[in-house]
Coordinates of C-alpha atoms and ligand atoms in Angstrom, one line a residue:
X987 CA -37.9 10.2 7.8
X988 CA -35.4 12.5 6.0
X989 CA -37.3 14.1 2.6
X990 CA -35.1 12.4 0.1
X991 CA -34.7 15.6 -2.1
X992 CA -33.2 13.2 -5.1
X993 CA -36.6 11.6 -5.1
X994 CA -38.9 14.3 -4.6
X995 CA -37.0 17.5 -6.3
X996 CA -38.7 20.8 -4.9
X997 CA -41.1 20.1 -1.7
X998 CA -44.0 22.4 -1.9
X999 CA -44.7 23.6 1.8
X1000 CA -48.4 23.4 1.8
X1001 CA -50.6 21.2 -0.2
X1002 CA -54.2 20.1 -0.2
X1003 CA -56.3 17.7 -1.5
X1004 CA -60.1 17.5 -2.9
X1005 CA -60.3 14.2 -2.2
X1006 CA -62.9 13.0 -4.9
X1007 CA -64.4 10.2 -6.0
X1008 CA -65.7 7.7 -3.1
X1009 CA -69.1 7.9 -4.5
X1010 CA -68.4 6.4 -7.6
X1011 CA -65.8 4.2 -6.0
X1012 CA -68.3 2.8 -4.1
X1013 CA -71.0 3.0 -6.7
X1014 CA -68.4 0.7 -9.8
X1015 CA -68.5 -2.0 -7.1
X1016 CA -72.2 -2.0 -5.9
X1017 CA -71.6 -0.5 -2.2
X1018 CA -73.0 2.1 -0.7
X1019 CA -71.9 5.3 -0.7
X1020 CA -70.7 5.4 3.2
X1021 CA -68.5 2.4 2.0
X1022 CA -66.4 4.8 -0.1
X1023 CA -65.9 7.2 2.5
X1024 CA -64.3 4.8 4.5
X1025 CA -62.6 3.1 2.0
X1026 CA -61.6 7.4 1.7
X1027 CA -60.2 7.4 4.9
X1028 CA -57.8 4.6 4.4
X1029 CA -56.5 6.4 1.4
X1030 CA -56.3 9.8 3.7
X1031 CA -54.4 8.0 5.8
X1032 CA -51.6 6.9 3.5
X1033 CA -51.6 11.0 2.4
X1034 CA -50.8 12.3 5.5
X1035 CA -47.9 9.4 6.3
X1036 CA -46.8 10.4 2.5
X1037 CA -46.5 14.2 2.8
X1038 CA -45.6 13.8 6.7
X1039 CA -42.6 11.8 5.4
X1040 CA -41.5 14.0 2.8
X1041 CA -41.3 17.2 4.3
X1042 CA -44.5 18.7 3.9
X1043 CA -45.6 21.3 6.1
X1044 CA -49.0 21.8 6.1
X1045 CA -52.2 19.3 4.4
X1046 CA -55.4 20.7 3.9
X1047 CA -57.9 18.3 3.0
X1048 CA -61.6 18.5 2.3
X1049 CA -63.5 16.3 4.2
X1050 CA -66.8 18.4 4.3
X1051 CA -68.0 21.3 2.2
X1052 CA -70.3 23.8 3.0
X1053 CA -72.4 22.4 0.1
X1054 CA -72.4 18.4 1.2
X1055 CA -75.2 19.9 3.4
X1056 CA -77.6 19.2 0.8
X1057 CA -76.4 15.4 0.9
X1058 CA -79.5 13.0 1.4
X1059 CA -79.3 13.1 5.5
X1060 CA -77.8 9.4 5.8
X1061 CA -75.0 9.7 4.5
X1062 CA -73.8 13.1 6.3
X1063 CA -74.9 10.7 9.4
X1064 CA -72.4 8.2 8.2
X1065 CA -69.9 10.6 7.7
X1066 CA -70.0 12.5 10.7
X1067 CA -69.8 8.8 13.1
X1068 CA -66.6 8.1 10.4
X1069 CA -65.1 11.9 11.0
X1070 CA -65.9 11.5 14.9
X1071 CA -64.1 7.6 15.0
X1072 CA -60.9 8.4 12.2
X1073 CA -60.3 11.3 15.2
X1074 CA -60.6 8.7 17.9
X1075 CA -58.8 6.6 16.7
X1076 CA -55.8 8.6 14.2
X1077 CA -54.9 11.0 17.4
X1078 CA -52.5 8.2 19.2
X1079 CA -50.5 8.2 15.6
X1080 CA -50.8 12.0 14.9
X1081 CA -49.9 12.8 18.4
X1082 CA -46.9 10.0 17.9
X1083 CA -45.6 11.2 14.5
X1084 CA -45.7 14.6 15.4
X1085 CA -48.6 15.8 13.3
X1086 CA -50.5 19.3 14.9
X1087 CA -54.5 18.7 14.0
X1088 CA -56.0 21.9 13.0
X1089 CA -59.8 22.2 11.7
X1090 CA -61.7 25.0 9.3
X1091 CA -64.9 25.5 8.6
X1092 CA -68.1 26.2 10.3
X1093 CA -67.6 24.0 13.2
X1094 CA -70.9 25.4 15.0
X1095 CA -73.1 23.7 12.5
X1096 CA -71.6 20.2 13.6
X1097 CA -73.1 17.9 16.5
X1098 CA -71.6 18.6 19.3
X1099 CA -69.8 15.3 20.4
X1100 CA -68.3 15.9 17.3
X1101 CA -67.4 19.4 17.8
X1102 CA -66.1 18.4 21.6
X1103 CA -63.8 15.6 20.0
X1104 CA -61.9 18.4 17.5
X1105 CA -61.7 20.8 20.0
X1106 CA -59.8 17.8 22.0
X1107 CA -57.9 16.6 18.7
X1108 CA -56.4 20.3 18.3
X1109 CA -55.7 20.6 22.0
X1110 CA -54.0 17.0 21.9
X1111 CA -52.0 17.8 18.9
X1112 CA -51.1 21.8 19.4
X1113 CA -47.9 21.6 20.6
X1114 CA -46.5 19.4 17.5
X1115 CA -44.7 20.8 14.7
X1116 CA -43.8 17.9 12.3
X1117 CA -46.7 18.9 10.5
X1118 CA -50.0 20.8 10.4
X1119 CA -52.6 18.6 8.8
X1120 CA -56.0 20.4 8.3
X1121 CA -59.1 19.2 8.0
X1122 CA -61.7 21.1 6.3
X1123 CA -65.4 20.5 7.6
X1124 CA -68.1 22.7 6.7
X1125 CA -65.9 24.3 4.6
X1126 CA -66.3 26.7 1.9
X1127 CA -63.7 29.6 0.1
X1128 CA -66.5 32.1 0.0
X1129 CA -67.4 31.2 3.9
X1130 CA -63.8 31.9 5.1
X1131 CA -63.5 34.8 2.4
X1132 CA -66.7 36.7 4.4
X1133 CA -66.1 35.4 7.7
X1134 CA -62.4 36.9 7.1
X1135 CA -64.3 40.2 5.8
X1136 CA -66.4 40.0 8.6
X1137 CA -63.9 40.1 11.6
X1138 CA -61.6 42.3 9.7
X1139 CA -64.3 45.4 9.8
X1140 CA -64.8 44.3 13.5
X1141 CA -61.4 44.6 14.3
X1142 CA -59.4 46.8 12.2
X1143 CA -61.2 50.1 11.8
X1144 CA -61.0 52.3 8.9
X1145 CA -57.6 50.5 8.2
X1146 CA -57.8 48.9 4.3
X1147 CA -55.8 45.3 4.4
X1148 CA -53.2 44.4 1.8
X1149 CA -53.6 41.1 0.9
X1150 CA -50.8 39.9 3.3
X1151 CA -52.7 41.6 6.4
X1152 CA -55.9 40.1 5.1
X1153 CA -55.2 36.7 4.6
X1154 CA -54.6 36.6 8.7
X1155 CA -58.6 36.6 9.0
X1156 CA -58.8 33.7 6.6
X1157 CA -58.9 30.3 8.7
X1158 CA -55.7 29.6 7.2
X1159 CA -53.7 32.3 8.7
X1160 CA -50.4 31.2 10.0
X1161 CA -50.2 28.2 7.7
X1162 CA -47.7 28.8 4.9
X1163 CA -49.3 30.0 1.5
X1164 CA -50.7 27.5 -0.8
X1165 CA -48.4 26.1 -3.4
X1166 CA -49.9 22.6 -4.9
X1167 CA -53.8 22.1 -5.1
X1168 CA -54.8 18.3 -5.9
X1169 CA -58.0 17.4 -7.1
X1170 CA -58.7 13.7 -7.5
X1171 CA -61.6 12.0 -9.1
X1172 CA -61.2 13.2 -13.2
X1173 CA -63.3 16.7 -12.6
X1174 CA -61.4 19.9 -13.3
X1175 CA -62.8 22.7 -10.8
X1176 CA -62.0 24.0 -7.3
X1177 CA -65.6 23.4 -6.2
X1178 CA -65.6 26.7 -3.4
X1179 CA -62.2 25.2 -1.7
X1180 CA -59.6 27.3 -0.8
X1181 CA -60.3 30.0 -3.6
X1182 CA -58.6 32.7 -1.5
X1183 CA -55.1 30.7 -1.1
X1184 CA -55.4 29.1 -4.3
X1185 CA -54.3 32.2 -6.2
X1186 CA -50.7 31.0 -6.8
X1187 CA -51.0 27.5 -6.2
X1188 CA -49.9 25.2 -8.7
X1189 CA -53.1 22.7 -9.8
X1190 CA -53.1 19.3 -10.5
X1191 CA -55.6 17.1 -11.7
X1192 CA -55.6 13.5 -10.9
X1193 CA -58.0 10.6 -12.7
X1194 CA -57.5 8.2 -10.0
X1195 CA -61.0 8.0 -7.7
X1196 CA -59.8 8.9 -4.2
X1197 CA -60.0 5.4 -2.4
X1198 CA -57.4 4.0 -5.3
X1199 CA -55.3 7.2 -4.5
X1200 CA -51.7 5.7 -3.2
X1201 CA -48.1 6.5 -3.1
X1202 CA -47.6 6.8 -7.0
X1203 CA -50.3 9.0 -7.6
X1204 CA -49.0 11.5 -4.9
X1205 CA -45.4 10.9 -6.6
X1206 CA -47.0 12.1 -9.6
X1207 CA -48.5 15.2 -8.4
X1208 CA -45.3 16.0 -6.5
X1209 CA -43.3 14.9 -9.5
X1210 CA -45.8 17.5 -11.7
X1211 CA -45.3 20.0 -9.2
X1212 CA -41.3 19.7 -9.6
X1213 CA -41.7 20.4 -13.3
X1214 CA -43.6 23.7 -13.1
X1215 CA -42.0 26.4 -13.5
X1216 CA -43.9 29.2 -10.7
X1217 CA -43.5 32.8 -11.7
X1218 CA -46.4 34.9 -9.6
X1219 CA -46.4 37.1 -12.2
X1220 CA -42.8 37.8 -11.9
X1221 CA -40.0 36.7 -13.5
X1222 CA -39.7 33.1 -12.1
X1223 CA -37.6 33.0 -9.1
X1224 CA -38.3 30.3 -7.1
X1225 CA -40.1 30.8 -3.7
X1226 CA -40.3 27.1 -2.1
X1227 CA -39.4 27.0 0.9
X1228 CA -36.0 25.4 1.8
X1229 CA -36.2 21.7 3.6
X1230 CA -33.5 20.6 5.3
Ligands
LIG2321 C1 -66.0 13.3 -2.0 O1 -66.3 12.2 -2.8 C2 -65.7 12.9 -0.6 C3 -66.2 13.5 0.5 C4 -67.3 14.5 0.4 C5 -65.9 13.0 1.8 C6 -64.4 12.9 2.0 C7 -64.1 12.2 3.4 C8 -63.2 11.3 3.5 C9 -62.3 10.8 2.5 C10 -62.9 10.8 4.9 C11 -61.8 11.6 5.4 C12 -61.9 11.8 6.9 C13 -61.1 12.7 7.6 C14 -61.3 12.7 9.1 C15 -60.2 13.6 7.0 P1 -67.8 12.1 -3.4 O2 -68.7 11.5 -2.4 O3 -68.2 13.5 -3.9 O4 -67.5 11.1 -4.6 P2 -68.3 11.2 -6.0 O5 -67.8 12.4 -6.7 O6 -67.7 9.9 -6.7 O7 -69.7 11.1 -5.8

């Protein structure tokens, strides 16, 4: 579909989503928590058609901090059978629509059939270019901020980075800068996302929990991000990227 510009106003290029809230989805209606997250999943799946359809570029979504970790063992069981299905069985409609799979995070930590299936998903998927849709597992902004440190003394010498040159160690490099961060779910933080890219990234705050997230909440968010005037410290000229 052709972004409808009279709708949406300015696109940003690259959003993500803290996608908060199953738990106490699932918790209001006396289910357990694995309920929510796949109750999640049906709302990540109306996301990514959204932002696919109006000219997004890239998604990031956190599916799996560094920190859920500490979650009682069950329910990272649960989560990693839903991660390892939702790739199963989404890849025929990503591969369809266009959509390039792309994961961040310490993978290595992950069982391996699950590990096998991204690696697959990506190689599937690398050759699209409707739009990048990340998935974040593992994840956490001070992990990609070290690991980034990390291979930069490895590989670059004496040489000191400018932000620019450093930001292509970060596991997002080559995805266009950050320009809207939703957080769903009522809490106001970043919670160790993408702290590096978040610099200028417009924030928005959403009460909904995520598995009631649909297409007027994401209006909204788009429709907030419209409205805000981004400056970088400048002067205000604009800086979205053109969508044809
Ligand atoms: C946070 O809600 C949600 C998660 C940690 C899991 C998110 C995963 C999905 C929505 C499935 C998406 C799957 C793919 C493949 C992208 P919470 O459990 O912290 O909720 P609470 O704050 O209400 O407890």
């Amino acid at each position: 579909m052709v972004p409808d510009k009279a709708e949406t106003g300015r696109i940003p290029a690259h959003v993500a989503i803290i996608m908060d809230g199953n738990g106490r989805w699932a918790k209001a209606r006396g289910l357990s928590r694995s309920e929510g997250h796949r109750m999640g999943l049906k709302a990540t799946r109306r996301a990514v058609e959204f932002f696919a359809n109006r000219g997004v570029r890239a998604l990031t979504l956190f599916a799996f901090s560094s920190e859920n970790w500490q979650r009682p063992k069950a329910e990272v069981e649960a989560l990693f059978d839903l991660f390892v299905s939702a790739i199963e069985e989404e890849l025929p409609e990503l591969r369809e629509k266009g959509i390039r799979l792309r994961f961040i995070g310490a993978r290595e930590e992950f069982p391996e059939d699950l590990q096998a299936r991204m690696a697959e998903a990506e190689a599937q998927t690398g050759a699209n270019d409707t739009m990048t849709l990340v998935v974040a597992l593992g994840y956490g902004g001070r992990w990609d901020i070290l690991q980034a440190a990390l291979r930069w003394v490895r590989e670059s010498g004496d040489a000191v980075p400018d932000p620019a040159g450093f930001a292509d160690f970060l596991s997002t490099a080559g995805l266009p800068d950050l320009d809207l961060l939703i957080r769903t779910g009522g809490e106001q933080r970043i919670s160790n996302f993408l702290l590096w890219q978040a610099a200028y990234a417009e924030l928005c705050f959403l009460e909904a929990l995520w598995p009631d997230v649909g297409d007027p909440d994401l209006q909204d968010a788009l429709d907030t991000y419209s409205r805000r005037q981004r400056r970088f410290g400048g002067t205000g000229e604009p800086r979205d990227v053109a969508h044809a």
